[in-house]
Coordinates of C-alpha atoms in Angstrom, one line a residue:
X1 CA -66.3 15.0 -145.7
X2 CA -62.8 16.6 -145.4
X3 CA -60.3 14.3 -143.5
X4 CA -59.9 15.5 -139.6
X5 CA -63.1 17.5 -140.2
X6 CA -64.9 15.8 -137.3
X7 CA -62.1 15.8 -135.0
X8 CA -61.5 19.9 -135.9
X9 CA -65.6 20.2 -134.8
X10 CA -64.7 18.2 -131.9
X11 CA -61.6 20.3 -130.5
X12 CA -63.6 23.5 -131.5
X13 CA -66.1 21.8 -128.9
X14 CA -64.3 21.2 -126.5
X15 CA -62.1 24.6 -126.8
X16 CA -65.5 26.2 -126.6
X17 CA -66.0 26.1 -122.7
X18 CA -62.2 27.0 -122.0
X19 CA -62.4 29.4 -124.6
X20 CA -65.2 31.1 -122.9
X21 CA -63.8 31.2 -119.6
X22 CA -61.3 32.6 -120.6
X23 CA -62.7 35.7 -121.7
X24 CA -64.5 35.9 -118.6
X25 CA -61.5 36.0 -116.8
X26 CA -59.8 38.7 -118.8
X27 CA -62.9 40.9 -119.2
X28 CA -64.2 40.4 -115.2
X29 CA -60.8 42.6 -114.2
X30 CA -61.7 45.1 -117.1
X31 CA -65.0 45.3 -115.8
X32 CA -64.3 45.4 -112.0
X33 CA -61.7 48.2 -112.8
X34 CA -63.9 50.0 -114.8
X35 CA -66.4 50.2 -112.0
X36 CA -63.8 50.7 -109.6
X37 CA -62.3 53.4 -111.0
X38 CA -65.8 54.5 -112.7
X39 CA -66.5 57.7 -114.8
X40 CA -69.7 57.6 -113.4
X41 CA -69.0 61.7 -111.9
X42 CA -70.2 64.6 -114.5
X43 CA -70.7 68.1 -113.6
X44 CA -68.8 68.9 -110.2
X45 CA -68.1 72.5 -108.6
X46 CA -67.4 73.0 -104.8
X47 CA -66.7 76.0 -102.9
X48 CA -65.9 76.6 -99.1
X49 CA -69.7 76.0 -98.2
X50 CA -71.8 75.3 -101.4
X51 CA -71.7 72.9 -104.5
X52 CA -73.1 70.9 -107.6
X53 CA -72.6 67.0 -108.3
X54 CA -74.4 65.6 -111.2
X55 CA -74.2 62.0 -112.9
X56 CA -72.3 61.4 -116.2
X57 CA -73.9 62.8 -119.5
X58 CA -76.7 64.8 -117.0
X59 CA -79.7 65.3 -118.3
X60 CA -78.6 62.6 -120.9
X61 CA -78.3 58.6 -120.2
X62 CA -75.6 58.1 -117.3
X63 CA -73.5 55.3 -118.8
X64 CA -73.8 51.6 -117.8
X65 CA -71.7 49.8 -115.2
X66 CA -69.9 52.8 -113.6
X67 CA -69.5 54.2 -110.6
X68 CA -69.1 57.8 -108.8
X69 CA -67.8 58.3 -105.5
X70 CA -67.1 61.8 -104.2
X71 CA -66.7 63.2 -100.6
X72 CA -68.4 66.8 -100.0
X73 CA -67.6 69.2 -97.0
X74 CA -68.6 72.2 -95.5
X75 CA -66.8 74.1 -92.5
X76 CA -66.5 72.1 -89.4
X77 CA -69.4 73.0 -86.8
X78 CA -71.9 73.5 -89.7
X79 CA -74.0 70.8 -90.8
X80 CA -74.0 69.9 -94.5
X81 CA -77.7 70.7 -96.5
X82 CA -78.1 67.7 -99.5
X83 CA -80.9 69.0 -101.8
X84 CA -81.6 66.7 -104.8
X85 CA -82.8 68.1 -108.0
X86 CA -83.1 65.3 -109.8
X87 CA -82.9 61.6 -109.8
X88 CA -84.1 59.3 -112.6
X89 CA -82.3 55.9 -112.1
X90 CA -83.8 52.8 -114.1
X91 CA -83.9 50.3 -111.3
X92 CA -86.9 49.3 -108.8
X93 CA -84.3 47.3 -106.4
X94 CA -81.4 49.5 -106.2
X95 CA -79.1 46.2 -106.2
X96 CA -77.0 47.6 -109.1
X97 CA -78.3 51.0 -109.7
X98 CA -78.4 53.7 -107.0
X99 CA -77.1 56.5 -105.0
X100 CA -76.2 56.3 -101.3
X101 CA -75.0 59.1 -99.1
X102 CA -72.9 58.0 -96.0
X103 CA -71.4 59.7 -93.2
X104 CA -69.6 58.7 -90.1
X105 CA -72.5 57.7 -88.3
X106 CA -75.4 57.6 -90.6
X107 CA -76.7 56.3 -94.1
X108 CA -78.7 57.6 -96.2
X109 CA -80.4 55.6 -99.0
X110 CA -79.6 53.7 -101.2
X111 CA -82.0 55.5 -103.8
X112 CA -83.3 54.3 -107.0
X113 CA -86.3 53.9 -108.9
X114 CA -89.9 55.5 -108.3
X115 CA -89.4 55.1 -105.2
X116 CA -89.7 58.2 -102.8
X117 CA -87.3 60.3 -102.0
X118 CA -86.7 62.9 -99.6
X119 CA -85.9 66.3 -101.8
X120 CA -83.9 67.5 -98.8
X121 CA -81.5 66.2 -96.4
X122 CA -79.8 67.8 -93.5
X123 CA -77.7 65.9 -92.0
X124 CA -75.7 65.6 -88.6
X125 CA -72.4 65.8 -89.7
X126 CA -70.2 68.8 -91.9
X127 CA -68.7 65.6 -94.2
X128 CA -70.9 62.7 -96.6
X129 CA -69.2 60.5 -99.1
X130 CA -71.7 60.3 -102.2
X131 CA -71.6 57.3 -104.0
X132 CA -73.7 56.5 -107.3
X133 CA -73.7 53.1 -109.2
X134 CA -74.6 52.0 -112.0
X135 CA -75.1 48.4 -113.4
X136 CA -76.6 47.4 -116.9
X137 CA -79.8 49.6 -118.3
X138 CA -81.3 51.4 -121.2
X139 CA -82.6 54.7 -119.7
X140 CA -82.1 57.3 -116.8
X141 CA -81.0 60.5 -116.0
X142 CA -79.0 59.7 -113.1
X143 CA -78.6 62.4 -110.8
X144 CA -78.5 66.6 -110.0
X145 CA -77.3 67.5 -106.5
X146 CA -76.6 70.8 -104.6
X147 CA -75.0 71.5 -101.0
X148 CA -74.6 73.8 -98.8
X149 CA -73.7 74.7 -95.1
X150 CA -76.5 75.3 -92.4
X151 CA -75.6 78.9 -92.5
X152 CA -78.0 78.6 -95.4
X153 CA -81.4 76.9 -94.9
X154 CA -82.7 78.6 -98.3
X155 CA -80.9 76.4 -100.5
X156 CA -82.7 76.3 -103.9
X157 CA -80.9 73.6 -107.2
X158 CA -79.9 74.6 -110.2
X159 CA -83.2 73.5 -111.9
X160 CA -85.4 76.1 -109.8
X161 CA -87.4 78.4 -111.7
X162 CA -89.0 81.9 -111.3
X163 CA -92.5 80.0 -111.7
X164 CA -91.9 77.5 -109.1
X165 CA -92.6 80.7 -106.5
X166 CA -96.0 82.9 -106.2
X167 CA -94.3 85.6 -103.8
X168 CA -93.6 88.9 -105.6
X169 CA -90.7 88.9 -103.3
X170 CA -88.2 86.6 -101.6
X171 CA -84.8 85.5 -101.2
X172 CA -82.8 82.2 -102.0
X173 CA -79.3 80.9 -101.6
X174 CA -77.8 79.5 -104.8
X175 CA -75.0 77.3 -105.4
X176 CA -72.0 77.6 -106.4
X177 CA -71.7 75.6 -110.0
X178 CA -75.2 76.2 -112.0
X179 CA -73.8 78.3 -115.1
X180 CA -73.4 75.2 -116.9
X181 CA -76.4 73.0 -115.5
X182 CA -78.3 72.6 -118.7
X183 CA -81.6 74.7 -119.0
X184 CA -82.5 77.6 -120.7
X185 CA -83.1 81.8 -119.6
X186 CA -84.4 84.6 -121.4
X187 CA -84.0 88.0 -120.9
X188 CA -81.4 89.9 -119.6
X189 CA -80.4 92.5 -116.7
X190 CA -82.0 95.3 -117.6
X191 CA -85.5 94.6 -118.4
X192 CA -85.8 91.6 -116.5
X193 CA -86.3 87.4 -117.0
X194 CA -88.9 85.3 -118.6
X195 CA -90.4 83.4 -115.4
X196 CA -89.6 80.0 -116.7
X197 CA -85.9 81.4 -116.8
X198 CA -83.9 79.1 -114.3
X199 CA -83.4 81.2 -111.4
X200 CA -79.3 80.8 -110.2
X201 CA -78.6 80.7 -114.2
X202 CA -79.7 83.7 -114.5
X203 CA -78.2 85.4 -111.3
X204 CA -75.1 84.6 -112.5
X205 CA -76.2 85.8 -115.8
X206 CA -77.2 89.3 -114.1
X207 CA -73.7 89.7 -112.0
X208 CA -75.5 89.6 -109.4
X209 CA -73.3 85.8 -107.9
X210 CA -70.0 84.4 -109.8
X211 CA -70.6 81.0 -110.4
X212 CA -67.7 79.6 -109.0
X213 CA -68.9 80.9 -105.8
X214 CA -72.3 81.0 -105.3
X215 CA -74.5 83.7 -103.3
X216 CA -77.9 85.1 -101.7
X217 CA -80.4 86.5 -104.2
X218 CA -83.1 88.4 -104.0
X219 CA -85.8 88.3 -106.4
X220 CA -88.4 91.1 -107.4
X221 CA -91.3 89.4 -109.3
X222 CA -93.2 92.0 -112.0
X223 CA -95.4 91.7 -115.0
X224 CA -94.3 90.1 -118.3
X225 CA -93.5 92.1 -120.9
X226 CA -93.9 91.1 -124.8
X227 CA -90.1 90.1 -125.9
X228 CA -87.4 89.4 -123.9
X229 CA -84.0 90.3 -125.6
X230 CA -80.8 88.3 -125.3
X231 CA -77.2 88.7 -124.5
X232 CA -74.3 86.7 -123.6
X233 CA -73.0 87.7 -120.0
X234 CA -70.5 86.1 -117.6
X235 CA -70.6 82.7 -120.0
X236 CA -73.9 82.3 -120.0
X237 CA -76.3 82.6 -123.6
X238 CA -79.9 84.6 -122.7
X239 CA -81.9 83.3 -125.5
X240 CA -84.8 85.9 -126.6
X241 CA -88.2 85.0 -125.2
X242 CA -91.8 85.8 -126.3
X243 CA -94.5 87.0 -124.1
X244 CA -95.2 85.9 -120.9
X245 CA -97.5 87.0 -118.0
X246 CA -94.5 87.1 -115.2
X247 CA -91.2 88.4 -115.0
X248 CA -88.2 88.4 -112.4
X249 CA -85.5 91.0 -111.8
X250 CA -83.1 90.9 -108.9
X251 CA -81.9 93.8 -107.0
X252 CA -78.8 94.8 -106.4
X253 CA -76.4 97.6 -104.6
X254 CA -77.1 100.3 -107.0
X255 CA -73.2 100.3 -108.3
X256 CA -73.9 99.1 -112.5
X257 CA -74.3 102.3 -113.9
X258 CA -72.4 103.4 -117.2
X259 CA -69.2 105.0 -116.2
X260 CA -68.6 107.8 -118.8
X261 CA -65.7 108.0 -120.7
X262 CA -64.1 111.3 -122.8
X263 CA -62.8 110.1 -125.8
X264 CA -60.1 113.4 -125.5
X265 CA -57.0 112.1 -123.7
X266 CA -59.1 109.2 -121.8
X267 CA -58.7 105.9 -123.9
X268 CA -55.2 105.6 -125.6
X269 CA -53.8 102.4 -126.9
X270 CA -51.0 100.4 -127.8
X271 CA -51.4 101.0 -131.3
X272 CA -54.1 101.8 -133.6
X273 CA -54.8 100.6 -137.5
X274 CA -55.6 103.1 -140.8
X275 CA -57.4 101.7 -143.6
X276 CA -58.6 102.6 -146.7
X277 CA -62.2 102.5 -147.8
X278 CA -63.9 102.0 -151.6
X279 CA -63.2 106.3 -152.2
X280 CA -59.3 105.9 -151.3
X281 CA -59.9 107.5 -148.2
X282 CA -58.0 106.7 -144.5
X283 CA -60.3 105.7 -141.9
X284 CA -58.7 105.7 -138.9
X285 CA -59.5 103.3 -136.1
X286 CA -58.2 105.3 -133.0
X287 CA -58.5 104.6 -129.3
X288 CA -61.0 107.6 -129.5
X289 CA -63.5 105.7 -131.0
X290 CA -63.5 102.4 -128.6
X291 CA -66.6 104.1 -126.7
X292 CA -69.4 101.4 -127.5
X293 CA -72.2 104.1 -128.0
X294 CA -70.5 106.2 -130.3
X295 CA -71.6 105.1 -133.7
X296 CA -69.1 104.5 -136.5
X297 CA -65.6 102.3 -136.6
X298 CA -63.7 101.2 -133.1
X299 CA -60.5 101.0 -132.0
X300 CA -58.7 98.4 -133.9
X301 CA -54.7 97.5 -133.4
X302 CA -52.1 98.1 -135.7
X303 CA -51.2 94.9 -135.4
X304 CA -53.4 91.9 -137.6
X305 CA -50.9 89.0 -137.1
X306 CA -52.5 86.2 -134.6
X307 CA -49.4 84.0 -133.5
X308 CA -47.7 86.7 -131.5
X309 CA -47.7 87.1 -127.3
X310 CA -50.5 89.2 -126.4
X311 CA -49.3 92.8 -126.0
X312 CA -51.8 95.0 -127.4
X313 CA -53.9 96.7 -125.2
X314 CA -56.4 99.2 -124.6
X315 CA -56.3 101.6 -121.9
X316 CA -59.1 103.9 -120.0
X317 CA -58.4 106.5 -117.7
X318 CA -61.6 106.9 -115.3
X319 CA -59.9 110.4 -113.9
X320 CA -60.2 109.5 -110.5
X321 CA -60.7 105.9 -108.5
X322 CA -64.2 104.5 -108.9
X323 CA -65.7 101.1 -108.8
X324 CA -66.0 99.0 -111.4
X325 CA -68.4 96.4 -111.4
X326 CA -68.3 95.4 -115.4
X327 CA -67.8 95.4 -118.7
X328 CA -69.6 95.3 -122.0
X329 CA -67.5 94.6 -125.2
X330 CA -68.6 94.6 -129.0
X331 CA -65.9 94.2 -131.9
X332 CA -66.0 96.1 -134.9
X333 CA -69.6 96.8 -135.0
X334 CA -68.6 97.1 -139.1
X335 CA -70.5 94.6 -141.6
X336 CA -67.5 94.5 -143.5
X337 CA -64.6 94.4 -141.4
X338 CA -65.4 90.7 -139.4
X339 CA -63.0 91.7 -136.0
X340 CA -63.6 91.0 -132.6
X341 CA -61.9 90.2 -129.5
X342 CA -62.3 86.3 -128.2
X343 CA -61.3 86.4 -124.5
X344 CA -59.5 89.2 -122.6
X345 CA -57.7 89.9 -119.4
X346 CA -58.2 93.1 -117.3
X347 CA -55.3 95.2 -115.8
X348 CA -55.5 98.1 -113.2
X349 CA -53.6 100.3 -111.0
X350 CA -53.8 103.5 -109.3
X351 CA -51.7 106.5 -109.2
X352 CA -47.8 105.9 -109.2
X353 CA -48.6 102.3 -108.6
X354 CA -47.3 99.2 -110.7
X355 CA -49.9 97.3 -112.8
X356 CA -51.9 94.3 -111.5
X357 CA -53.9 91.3 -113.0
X358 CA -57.4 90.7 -112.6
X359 CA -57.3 87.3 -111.0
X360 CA -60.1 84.4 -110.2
X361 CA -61.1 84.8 -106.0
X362 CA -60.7 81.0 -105.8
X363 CA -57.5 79.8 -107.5
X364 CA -55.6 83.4 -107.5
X365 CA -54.9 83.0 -111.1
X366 CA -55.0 85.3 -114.1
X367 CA -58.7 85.4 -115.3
X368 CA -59.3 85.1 -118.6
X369 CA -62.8 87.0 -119.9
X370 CA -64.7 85.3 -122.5
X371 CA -65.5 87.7 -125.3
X372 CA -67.4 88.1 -128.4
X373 CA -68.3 85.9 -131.2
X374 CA -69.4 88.1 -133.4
X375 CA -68.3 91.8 -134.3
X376 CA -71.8 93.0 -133.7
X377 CA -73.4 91.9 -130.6
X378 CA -72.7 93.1 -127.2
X379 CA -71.1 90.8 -124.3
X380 CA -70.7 91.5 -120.8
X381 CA -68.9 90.4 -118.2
X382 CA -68.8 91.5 -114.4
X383 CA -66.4 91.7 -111.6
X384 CA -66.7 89.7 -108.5
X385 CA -65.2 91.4 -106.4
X386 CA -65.4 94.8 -108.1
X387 CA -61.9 96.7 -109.5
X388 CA -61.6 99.7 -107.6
X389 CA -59.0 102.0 -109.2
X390 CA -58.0 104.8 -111.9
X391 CA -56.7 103.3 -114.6
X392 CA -58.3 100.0 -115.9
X393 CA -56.1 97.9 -118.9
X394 CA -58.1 95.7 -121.4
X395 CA -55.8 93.0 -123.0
X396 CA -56.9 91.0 -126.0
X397 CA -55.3 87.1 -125.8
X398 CA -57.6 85.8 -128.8
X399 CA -59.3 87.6 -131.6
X400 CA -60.7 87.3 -134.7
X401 CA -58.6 88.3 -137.8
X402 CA -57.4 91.6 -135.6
X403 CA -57.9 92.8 -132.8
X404 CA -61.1 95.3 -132.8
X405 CA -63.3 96.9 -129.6
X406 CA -65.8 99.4 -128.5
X407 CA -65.9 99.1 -124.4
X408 CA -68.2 100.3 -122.3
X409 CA -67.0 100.1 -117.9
X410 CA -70.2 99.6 -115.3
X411 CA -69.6 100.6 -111.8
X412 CA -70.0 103.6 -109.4
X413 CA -68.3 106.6 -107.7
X414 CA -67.2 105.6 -104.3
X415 CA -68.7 107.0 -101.6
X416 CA -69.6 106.6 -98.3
X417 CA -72.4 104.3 -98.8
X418 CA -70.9 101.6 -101.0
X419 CA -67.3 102.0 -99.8
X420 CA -66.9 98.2 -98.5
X421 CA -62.8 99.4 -98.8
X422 CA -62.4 100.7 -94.8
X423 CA -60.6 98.2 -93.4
X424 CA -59.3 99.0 -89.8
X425 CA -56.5 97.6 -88.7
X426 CA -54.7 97.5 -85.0
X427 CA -52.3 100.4 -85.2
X428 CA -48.6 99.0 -84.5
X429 CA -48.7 102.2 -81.4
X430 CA -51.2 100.1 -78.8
X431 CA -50.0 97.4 -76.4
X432 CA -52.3 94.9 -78.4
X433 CA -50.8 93.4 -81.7
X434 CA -52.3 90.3 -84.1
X435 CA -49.7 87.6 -85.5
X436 CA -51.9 87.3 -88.2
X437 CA -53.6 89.8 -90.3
X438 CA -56.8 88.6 -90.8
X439 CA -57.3 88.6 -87.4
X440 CA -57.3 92.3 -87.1
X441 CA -60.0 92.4 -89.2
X442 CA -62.8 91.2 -86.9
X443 CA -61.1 92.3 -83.6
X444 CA -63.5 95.0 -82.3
X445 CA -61.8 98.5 -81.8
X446 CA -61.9 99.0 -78.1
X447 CA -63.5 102.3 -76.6
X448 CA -61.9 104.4 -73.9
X449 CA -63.8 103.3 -71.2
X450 CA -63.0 99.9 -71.7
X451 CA -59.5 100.0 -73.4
X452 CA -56.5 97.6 -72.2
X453 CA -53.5 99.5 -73.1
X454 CA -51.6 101.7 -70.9
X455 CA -51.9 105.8 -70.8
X456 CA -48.3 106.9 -70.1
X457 CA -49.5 110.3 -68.6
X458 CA -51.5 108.6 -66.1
X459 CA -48.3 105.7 -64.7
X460 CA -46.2 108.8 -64.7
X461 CA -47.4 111.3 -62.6
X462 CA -47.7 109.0 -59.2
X463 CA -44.1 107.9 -60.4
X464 CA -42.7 111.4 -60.1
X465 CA -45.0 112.2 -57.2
X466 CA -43.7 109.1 -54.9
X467 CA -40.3 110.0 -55.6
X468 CA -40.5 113.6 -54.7
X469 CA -42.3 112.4 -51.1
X470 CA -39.6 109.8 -50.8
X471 CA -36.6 112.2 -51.0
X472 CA -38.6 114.8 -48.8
X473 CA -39.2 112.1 -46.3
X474 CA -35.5 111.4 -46.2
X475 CA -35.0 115.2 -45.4
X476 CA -37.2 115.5 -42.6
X477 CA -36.0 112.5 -41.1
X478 CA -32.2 113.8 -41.2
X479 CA -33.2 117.2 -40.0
X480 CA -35.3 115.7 -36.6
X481 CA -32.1 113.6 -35.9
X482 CA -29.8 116.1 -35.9
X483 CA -31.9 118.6 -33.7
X484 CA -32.6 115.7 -31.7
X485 CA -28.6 114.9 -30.8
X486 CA -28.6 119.0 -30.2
X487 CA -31.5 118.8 -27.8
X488 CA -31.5 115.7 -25.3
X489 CA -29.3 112.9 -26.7
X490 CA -31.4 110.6 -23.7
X491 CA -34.6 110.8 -25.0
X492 CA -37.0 108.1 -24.0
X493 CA -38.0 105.3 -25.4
X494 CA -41.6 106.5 -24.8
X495 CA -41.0 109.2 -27.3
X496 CA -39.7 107.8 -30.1
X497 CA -43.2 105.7 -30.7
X498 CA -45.2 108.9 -31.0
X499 CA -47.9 109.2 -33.9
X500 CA -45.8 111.6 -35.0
X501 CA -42.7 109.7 -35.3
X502 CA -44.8 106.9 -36.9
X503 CA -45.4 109.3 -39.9
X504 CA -41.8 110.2 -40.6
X505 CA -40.9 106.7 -40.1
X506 CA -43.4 105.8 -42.7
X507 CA -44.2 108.5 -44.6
X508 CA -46.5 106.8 -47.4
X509 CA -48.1 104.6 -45.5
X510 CA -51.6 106.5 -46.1
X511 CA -50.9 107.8 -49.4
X512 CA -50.1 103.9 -51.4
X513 CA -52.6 103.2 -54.3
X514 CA -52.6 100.6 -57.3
X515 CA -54.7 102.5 -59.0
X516 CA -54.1 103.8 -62.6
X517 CA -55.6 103.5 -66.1
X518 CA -54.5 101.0 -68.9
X519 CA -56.3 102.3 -72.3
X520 CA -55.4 102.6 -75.8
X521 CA -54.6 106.3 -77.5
X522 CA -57.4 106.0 -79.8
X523 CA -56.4 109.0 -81.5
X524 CA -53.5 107.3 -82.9
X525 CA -55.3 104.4 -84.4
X526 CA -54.9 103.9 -88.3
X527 CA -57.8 103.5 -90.6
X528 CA -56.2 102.1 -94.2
X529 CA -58.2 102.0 -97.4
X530 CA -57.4 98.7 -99.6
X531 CA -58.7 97.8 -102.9
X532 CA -61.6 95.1 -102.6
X533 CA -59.1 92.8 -104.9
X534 CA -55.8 94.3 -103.6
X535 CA -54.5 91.4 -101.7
X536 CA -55.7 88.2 -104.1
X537 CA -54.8 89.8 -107.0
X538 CA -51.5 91.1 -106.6
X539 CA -49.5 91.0 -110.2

């Protein structure tokens, strides 16, 4: 045996216990941060009145000994709608595994296991911290959860589908946050959805909601039809489908029609590119040819070079101001010449008016399209709200080798039907004025018969009136005086309190009257006509 062996084994011994403990002390802090600070959150979108909230990895494993804690609101004076889509958490006790839902004055939960669990909550209050934990496990889900307000009791989740309903009609709230729930749709807006499509996925595929905001639907269900065709629109992939014996489409205002476009003096661009094909000819690829259903080459820059700012653009004049409701975008549609357009922004204006960025209705910023991936297959992607003006400005940021497009714009004249633009505002000529401009939106237009402001014509008129009787009073009393003195300068007492002599003393005293008319002049009220997206998406 080696020398000092024994006592080397003996202090390894004894170093063991210590040893151990401390690693236990430095890992317990590592792991009480971890599940302090947790990463235990996955999937989150809110809005003003609606959201999503998943677990970690959702519909994958949630991670072990994390923890999620989030507080959701809705508008004070509504109450707040939990709906739970999903839960699949591995423990039967919920000691270390569960989610728990607490507000000011109530609890709710905790949840775990198979236990049941009520698929809807409305609670008491417009506020609920969520909190989900997580301890050691192998399997699970975790979690899928949607809110909204009480203003809509027809909250579906994310995970609803087309089949889940037998009416051929009906209407549901969705969420904001499903585009990127996982779960597939097929189909598209045209002829319609597979019925095992997930429902707000594909509203959001359809136009008909923007995802960061949520929205009513309403559903039409129809016959199946043999093949479903897909399309990428507003983010989301539509995967063909086969057969089935049900379909969905929704409806919608009427405005997604193709707007058409002249190819003469319509569509110019910044710049446009001439090649040379296998016979030495020049093809060029002018701003004439960006109309997607014209066969043949598109519009295609001059410029190939990818590391420069963004300033090429492509620019459609609609002749006069229309609604615009979307886009579709292919690239080159040419097997041979692999360019397309990645992502895009959207410019607009009207006549002698500067130029203004399409931005997001939530964060007021620049919105950024995605585009295509390929330079054959079609992408749309729709505008919510709608760009109402003349002149519309597509502006490639990314491409593919150079810049390449064929465009098609959806929307709709604007009439009287679908003209949501009217927006009457208190004219700065009535008695009655808003501090705040939003206000003046919902104040109701008052009527003649009830109006509060004052009618000139009518104060006037008693004005002059009084003050011709007053002078003529002061006349008649100055003439009796002076033929009195002529006539008997001694005259009784008696006399002077005749009825008559009341009168001239107080020559109004039957004709006073506090009555006159306060109205508006309705006539000079202004009605002003504002772009849908004037004021959030000022450039």
């Amino acid at each position: 045996m080696v020398p000092g062996a024994r006592g080397g084994g003996a202090l390894a011994r004894a170093a063991g216990p210590g040893l151990l403990a401390l690693l236990l002390t430095v890992c317990a802090p590592l792991r009480l941060q971890a599940e302090e600070l947790g990463d235990g959150c996955g999937h989150l979108v809110t809005y003003q009145d609606s959201g999503t909230m998943t677990s970690k990895n959702y519909p994958g494993t949630y991670p072990n000994h994390t923890v999620c804690e989030k507080t959701i609101t809705v508008p004070k004076g509504k109450r707040l709608i939990l709906r739970l889509g999903d839960l699949d958490i591995e423990s039967q006790t919920c000691a270390s595994d569960y989610l728990l839902f607490t507000s000011s004055s109530d609890q709710y939960g905790p949840y775990c296991g198979s236990m049941t669990v009520p698929r809807e909550l409305l609670l008491n209050t417009s506020e609920v911290t969520v909190r989900f934990e997580s301890g050691s496990h192998i399997s699970g889900r975790g979690f899928l959860l949607t809110y909204a307000s009480s203003d809509h009791p027809d909250l579906i989740t994310c995970l609803e589908r087309a089949s889940h309903y037998l009416k051929t009609e009906y209407s549901k709230f969705c969420p904001a946050g499903c585009r990127d729930v996982a779960g597939d749709i097929s189909g598209n807006m045209v002829d319609g959805y597979r019925d095992t499509s997930l429902l707000c996925k594909a509203a959001i595929h359809a136009g008909i909601i923007a995802d960061e905001l949520g929205g009513q639907i309403s559903v039409l269900q129809r016959k199946g039809i043999s093949r479903y065709e897909g399309i990428l629109a507003n983010g989301v992939l539509s995967r063909d489908g086969s057969l089935s014996d049900k379909r969905f489409l929704f409806t919608s205002n009427g405005c997604s029609r193709s707007l058409s476009l002249d190819p003469d003096g319509q569509i110019r661009a910044s710049s446009s590119w001439q090649s040379v094909n296998e016979s030495g000819d020049q093809v060029h690829w002018s701003p004439g040819q960006a109309r997607l259903q014209d066969q043949g080459p598109s519009w295609a820059s001059g410029d190939s070079s990818s590391n420069h700012k963004p300033r090429e653009w492509l620019e459609i004049d609609l002749g006069e101001k229309k609604k615009i409701t979307g886009i579709r975008t292919t690239g080159s549609t040419q097997s041979n010449f692999n360019f397309y357009v990645k992502s895009f922004v959207m410019n607009f204006k009207n006549n002698n008016s500067k130029w203004k960025t399409y931005k997001g209705i939530v964060n007021n910023e620049e919105k950024v399209f995605q585009g295509n991936s390929n330079f054959r297959d079609p992408v749309q992607n729709n505008f919510i709200p709608p760009i109402v003006a003349r002149y519309v400005r597509v502006v490639p940021q990314t491409w593919h080798q150079r810049i390449a497009l064929k465009v098609e714009l959806i929307g709709c004249q604007i009439t009287q039907g679908n003209d949501s633009l009217v927006w009457r505002k208190t004219s700065q000529s009535t008695s009655v004025s808003s501090k705040k401009e939003d206000e003046t939106i919902t104040r109701p237009i008052p009527s003649e018969e009830t109006s509060p402001g004052i009618n000139i014509t009518t104060v006037a008129i008693p004005l002059v009136l009084l003050v011709v009787l007053v002078f003529a009073g002061m006349g008649i009393f100055a003439a009796f005086r002076k033929k009195k003195k002529k006539g008997s300068p001694y005259g009784s007492a008696e006399a002077q309190k005749t009825d008559c002599w009341k009168q001239i003393k107080y020559p109004f005293a039957r004709h006073q009257s506090a009555e006159f008319t306060i109205s508006y002049d309705n006539e000079k009220e202004m009605t002003q006509k504002l772009d849908l997206i004037t004021s959030d998406m000022a450039g």
